[in-house]
Short mmCIF file of C-alpha atoms and ligand atoms in Angstrom, two decimals:
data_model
loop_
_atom_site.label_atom_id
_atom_site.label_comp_id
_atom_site.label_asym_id
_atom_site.label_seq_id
_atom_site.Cartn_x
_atom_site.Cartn_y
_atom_site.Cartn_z
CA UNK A 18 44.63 -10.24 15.94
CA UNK A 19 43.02 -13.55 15.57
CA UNK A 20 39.70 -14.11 17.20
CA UNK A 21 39.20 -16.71 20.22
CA UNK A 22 38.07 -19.65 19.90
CA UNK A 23 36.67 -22.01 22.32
CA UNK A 24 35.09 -25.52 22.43
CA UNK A 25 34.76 -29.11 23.94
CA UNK A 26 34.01 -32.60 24.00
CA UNK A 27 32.86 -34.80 26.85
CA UNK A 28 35.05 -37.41 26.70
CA UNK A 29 31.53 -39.49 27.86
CA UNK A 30 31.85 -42.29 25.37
CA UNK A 31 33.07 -43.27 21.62
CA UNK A 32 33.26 -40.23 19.52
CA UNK A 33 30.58 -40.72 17.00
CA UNK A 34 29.71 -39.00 13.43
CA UNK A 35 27.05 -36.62 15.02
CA UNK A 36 30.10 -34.93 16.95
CA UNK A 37 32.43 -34.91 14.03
CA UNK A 38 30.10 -33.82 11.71
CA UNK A 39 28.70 -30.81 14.01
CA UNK A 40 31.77 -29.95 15.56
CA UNK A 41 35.44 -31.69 15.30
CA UNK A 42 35.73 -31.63 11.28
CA UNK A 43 34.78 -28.15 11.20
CA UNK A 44 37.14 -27.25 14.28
CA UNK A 45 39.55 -29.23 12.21
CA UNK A 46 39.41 -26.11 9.15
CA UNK A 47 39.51 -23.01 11.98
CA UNK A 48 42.56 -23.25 13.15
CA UNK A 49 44.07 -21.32 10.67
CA UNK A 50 41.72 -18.58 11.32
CA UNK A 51 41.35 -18.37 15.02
CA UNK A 52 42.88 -19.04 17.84
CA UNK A 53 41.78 -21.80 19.29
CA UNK A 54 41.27 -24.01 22.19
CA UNK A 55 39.23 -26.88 22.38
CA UNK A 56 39.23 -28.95 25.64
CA UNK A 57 38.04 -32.46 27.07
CA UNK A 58 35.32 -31.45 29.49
CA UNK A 59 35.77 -34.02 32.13
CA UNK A 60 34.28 -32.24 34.62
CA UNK A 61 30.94 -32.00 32.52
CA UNK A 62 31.16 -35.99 32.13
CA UNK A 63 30.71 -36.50 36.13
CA UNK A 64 27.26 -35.19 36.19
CA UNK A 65 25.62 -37.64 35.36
CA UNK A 66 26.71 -42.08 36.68
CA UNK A 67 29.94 -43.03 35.00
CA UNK A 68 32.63 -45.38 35.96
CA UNK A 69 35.22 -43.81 37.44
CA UNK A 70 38.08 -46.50 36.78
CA UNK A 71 37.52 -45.62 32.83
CA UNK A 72 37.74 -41.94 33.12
CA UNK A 73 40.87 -42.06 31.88
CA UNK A 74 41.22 -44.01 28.83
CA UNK A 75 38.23 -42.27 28.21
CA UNK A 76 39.86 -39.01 28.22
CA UNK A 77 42.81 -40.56 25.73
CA UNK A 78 40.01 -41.57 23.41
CA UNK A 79 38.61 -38.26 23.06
CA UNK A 80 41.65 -36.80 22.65
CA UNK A 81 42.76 -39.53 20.14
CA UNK A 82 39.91 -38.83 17.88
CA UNK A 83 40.22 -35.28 17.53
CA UNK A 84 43.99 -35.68 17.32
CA UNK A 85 43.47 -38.60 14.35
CA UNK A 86 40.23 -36.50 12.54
CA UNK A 87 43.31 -33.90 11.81
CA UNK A 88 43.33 -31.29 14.50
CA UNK A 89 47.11 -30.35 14.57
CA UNK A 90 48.16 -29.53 18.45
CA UNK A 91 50.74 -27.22 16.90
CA UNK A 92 48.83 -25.16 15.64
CA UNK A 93 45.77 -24.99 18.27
CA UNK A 94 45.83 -25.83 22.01
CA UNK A 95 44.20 -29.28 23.16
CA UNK A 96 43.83 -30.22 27.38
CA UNK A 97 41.69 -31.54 29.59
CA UNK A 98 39.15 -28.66 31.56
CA UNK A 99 40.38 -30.97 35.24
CA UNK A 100 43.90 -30.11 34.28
CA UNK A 101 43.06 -26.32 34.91
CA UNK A 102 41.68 -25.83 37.66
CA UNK A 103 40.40 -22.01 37.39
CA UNK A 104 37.41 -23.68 35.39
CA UNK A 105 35.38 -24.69 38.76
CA UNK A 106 36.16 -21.33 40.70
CA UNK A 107 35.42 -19.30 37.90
CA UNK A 108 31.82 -21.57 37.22
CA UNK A 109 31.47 -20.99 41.54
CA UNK A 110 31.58 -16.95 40.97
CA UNK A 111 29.52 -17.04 37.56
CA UNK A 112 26.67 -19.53 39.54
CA UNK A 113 26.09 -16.31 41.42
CA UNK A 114 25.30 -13.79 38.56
CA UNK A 115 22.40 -16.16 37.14
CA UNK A 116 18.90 -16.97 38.37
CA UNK A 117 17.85 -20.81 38.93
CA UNK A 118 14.87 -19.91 36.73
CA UNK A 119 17.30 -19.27 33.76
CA UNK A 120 19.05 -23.10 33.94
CA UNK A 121 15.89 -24.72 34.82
CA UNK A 122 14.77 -23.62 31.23
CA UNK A 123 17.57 -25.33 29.45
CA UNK A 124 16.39 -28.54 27.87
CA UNK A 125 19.49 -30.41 28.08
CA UNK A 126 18.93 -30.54 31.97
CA UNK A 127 15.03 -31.97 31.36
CA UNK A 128 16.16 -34.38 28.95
CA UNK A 129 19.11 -35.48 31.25
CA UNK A 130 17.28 -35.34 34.15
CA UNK A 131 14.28 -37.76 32.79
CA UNK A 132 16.87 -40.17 31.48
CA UNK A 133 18.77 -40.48 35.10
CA UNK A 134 16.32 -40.02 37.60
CA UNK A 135 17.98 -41.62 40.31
CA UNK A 136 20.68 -38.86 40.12
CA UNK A 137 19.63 -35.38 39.16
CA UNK A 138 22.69 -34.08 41.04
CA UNK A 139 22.92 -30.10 41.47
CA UNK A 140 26.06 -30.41 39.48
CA UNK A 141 23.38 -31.41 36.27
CA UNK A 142 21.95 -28.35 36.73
CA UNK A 143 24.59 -25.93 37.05
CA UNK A 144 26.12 -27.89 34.19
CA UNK A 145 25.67 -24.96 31.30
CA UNK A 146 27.66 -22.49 34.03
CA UNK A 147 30.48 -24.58 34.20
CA UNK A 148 30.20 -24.69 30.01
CA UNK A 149 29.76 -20.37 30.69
CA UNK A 150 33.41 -20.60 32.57
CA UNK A 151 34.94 -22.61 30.40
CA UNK A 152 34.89 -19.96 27.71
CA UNK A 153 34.77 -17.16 29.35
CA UNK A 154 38.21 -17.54 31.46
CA UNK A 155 39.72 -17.35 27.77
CA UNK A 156 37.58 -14.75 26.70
CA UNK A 157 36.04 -16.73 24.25
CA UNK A 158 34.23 -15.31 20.99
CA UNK A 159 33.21 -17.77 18.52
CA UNK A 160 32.10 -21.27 19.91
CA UNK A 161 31.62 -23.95 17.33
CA UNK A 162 28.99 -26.40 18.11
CA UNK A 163 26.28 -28.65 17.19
CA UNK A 164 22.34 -27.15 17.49
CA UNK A 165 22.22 -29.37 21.26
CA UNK A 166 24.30 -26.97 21.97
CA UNK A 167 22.98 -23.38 21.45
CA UNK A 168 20.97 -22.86 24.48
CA UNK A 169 24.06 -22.99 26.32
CA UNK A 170 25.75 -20.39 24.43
CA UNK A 171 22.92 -17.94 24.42
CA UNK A 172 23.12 -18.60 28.19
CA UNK A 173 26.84 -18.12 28.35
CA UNK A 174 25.93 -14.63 26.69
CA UNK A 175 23.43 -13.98 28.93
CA UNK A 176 26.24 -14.58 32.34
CA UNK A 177 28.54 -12.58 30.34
CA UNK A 178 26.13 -9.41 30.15
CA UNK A 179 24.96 -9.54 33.74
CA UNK A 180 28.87 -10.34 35.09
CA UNK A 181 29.82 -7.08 32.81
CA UNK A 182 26.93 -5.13 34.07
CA UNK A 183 27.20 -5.82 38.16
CA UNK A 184 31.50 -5.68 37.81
CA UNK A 185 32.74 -4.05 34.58
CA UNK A 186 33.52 -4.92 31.35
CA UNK A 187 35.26 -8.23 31.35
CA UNK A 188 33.95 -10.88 28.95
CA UNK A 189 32.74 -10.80 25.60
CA UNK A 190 29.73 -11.77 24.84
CA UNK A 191 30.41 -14.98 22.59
CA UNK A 192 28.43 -16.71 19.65
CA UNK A 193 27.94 -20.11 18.29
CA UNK A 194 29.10 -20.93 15.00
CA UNK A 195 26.68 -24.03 13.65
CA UNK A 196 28.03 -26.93 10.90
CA UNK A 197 25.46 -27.45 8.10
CA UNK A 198 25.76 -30.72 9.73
CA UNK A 199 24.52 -29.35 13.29
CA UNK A 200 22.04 -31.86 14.13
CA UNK A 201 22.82 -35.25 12.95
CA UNK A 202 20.24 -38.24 13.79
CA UNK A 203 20.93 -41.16 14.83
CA UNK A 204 20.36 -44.53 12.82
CA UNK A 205 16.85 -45.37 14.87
CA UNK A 206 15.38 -42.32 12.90
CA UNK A 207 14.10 -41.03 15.76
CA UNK A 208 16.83 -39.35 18.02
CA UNK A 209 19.85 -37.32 17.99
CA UNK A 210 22.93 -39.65 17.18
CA UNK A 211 23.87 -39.91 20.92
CA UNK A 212 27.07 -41.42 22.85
CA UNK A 213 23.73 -42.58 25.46
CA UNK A 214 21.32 -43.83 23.29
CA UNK A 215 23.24 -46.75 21.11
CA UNK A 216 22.04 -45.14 17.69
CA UNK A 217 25.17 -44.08 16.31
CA UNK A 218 28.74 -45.02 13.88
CA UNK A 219 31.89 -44.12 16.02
CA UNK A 220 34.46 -42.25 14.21
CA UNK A 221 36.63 -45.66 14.52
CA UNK A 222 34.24 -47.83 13.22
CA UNK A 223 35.52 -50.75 11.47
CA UNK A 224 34.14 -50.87 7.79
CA UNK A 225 32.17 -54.13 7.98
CA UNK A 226 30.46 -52.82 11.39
CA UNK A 227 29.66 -49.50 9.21
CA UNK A 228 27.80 -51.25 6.58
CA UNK A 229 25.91 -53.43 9.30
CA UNK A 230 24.38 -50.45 10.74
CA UNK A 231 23.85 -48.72 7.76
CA UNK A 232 22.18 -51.21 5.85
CA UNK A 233 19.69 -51.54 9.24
CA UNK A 234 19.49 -47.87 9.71
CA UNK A 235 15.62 -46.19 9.19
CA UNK A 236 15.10 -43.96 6.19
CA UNK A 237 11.95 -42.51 4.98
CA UNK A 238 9.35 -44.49 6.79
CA UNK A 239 6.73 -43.60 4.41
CA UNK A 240 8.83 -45.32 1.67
CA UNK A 241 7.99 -48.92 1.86
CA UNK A 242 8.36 -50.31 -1.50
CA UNK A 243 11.39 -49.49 -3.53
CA UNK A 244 9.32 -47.79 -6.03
CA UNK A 245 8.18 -45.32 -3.87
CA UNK A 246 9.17 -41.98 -3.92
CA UNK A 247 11.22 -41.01 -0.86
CA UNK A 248 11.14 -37.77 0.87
CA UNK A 249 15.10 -36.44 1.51
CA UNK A 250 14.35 -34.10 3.80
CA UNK A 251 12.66 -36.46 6.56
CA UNK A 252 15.62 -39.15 5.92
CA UNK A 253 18.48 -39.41 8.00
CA UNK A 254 20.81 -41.22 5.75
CA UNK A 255 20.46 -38.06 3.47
CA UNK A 256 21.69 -35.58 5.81
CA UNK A 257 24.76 -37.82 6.24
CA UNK A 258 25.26 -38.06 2.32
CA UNK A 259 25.51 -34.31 2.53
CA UNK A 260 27.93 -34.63 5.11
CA UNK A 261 30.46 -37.46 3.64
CA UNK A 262 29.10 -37.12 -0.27
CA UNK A 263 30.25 -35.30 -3.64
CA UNK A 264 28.26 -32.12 -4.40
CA UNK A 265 27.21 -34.34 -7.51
CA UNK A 266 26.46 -37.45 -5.55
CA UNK A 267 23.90 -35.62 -3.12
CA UNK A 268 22.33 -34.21 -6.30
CA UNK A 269 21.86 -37.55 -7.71
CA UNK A 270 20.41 -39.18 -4.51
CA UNK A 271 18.08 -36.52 -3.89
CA UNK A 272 16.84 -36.12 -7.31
CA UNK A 273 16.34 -39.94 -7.11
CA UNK A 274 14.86 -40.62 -3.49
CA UNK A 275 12.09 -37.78 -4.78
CA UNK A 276 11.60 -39.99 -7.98
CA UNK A 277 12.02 -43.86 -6.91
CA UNK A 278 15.17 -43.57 -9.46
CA UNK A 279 17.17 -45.06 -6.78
CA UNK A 280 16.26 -47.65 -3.80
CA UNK A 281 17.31 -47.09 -0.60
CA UNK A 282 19.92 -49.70 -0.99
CA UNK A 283 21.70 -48.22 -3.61
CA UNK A 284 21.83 -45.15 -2.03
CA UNK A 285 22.97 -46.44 1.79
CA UNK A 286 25.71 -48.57 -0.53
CA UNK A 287 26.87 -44.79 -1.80
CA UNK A 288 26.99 -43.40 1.74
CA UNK A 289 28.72 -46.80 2.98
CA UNK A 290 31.47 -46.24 0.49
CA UNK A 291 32.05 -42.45 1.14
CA UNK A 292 31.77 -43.02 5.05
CA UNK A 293 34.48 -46.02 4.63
CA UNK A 294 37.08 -44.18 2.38
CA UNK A 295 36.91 -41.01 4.63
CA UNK A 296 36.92 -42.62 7.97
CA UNK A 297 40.09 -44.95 6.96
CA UNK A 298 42.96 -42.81 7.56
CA UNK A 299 41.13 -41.13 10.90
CA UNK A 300 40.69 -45.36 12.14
CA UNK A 301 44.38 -45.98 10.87
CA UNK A 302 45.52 -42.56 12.72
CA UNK A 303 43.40 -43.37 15.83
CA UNK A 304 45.29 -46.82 16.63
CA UNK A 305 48.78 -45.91 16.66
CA UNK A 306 47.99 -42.80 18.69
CA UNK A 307 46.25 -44.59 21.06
CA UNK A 308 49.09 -46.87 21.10
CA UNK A 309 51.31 -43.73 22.52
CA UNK A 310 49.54 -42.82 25.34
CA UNK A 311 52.44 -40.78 26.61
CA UNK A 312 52.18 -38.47 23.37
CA UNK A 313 49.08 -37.77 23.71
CA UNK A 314 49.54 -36.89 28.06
CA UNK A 315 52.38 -34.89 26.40
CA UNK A 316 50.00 -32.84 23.98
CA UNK A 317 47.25 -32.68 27.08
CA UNK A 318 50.02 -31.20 29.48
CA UNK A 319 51.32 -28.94 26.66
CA UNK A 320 48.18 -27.94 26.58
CA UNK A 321 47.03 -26.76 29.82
CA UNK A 322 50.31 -24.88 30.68
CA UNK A 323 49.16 -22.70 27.96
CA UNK A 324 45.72 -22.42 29.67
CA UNK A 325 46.80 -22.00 32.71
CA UNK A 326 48.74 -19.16 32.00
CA UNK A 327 45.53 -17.59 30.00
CA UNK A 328 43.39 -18.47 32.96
CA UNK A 329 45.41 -17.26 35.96
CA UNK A 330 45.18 -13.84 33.88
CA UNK A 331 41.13 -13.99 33.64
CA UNK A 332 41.04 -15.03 37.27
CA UNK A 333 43.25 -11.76 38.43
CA UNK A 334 40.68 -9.63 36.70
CA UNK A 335 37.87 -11.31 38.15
CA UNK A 336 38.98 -11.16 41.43
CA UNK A 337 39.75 -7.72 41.60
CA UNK A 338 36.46 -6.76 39.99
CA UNK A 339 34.32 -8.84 42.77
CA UNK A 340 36.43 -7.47 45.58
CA UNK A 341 38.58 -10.36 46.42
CA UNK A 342 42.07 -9.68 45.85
CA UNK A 343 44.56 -12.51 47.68
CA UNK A 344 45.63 -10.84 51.05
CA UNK A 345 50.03 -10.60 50.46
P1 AMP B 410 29.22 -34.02 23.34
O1 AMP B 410 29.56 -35.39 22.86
O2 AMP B 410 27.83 -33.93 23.90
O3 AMP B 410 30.24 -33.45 24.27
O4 AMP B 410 29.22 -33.08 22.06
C1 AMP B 410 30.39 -32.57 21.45
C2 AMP B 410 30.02 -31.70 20.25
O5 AMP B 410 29.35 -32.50 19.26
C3 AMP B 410 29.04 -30.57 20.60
O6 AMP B 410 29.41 -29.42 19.86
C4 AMP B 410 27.72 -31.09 20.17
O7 AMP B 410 26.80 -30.07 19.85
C5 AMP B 410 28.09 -31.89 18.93
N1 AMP B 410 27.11 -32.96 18.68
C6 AMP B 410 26.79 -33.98 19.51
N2 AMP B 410 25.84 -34.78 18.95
C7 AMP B 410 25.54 -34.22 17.74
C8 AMP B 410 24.64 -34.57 16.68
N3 AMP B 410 23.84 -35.66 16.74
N4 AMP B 410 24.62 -33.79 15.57
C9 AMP B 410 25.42 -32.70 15.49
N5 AMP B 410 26.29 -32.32 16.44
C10 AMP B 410 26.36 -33.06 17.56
N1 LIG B 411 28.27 -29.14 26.82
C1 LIG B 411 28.99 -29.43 25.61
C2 LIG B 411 28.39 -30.71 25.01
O1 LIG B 411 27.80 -31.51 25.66
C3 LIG B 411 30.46 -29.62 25.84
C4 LIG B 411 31.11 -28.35 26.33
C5 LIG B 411 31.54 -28.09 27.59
C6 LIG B 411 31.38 -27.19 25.55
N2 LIG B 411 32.09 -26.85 27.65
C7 LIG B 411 32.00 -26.27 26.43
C8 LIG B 411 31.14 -26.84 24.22
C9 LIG B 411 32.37 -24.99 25.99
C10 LIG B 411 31.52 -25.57 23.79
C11 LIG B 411 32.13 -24.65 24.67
O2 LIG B 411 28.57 -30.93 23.84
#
């Protein structure tokens, strides 16, 4: 038997090149070896202000992208976590195995809570629970995810030991599975490529906007003249060679940054052209899917009748263990 695979996407903004290269292009290669199910977390995209009235096209876009960057519906399950609605009641039970002093360590909820002050809503902080349900009603074991993410696993680990411990053996205890690519930054330099912070390509980007924001994008600050010699390792344009570049081709660029052999020009123009060819087909893809929204409602539906069946399973389990069995 195959093991279980779980992840998701919050379908919060354009997909960008931070969350396909630390999560959907390597989803993209596991579905031959697990079974997976990867899901549009809608419910995590509420928590923090969001217009309501574009919730929807947002949730074809997400779906779109990982549809167009080559995940195959037939041969993984793809749905939206509002569609299945054992998610939030499992998240309710699971909120009551955990401490408040456990979620009020995780640093996604003090970064997210300092960038929208006016609304650190409970939901914010119960967020990673919701995240622990979502894998564990399929009885998740591998989660593939960028580094943001790991906190939240180890958490999700950490519900799934002290559910099994107060009510029986029920959930695995499931890992992350990291990219080389886990922690892309964004073009300022500074931060992680973010959907909030404006500092990223989107997986559709047209090829003219691509080179606009590459040839702007920071390097190695300490490299002001061209002959200069460059330092790879602090430069964010050379973790993205590694993650749209030749074996050969990050060789050469590294071996030159280190050595002034080649200008930062030269080597953004490298990364432009590898970024342009591979993104092509996925932009091409992208717009006549999104042109057929009903496909894509059709995969979504498809989708969570599969779930549902899964999760209605977990959900008998789990209410028998904590004593509250429907009254027939
Ligand atoms: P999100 O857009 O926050 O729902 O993230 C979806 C997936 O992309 C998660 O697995 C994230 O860890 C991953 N991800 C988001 N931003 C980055 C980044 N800058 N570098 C690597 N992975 C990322
Ligand atoms: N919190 C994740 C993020 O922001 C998205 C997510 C929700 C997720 N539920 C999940 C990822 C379950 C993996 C497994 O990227």
């Amino acid at each position: 038997m195959k093991k279980k695979l779980f992840s998701g996407i919050q379908p919060s903004g354009d997909v960008h090149l931070g969350n396909y290269l630390g999560a959907i292009k390597k989803w993209v290669n596991l579905v031959n070896d697990y079974d997976c199910i990867f899901c549009i977390v809608d419910y995590h995209a509420i928590t923090v202000d969001y217009d309501a009235s574009t919730m929807q096209q947002r949730i074809l876009n997400a779906t779109a992208s990982n549809l167009a960057a080559g995940l195959d519906p037939e041969k993984c399950v793809i749905f939206a976590q509002s569609h299945v609605r054992e998610h939030t009641e499992l998240a309710w039970i699971l909120n009551t195995v955990i401490s408040m002093g456990h979620l009020d360590r995780m640093t996604q909820y003090k970064e997210k809570s300092e960038q929208h002050k006016s609304n650190v809503n409970v939901g914010l902080f119960t967020y990673p629970v919701l995240q622990a349900a979502d894998i564990l009603l399929y009885k998740g074991e591998v989660v593939p995810v960028g580094e943001d993410q790991v906190q939240h696993i180890e958490l999700a680990r950490e519900i799934a030991r002290k559910f099994n411990n107060k009510f029986g053996e029920i959930f695995p205890e499931p890992m992350e599975q990291l990219s080389e690519s886990a922690r892309i930054m964004g073009l300022d330099g500074k931060n992680k490529m973010s959907k909030s912070m404006n500092n990223y390509i989107s997986l559709v980007e047209p090829p003219e906007s691509i080179w606009k924001k590459l040839s702007t994008a920071v390097t190695d600050e300490n490299r002001k003249r061209r002959n200069d010699p460059g330092d790879p390792a602090i430069c964010n344009i050379y973790t993205l060679h590694k993650g749209f570049s030749s074996d050969s081709q990050i060789e050469e660029v590294r071996a030159g940054c280190k050595s002034a052999g080649i200008g930062c020009v030269d080597c953004k123009k490298i990364l432009n052209e590898n970024i342009t060819t591979e993104l092509a087909p996925i932009r091409e893809k992208n717009n006549e899917l999104i042109a057929k929204p009903d496909y894509i409602y059709d995969v979504l539906q498809t989708g969570a009748k599969k779930c549902s069946e899964i999760a209605a399973q977990t959900m008998e389990e789990v209410r028998e263990a904590i004593g509250v069995k429907p009254s027939r």
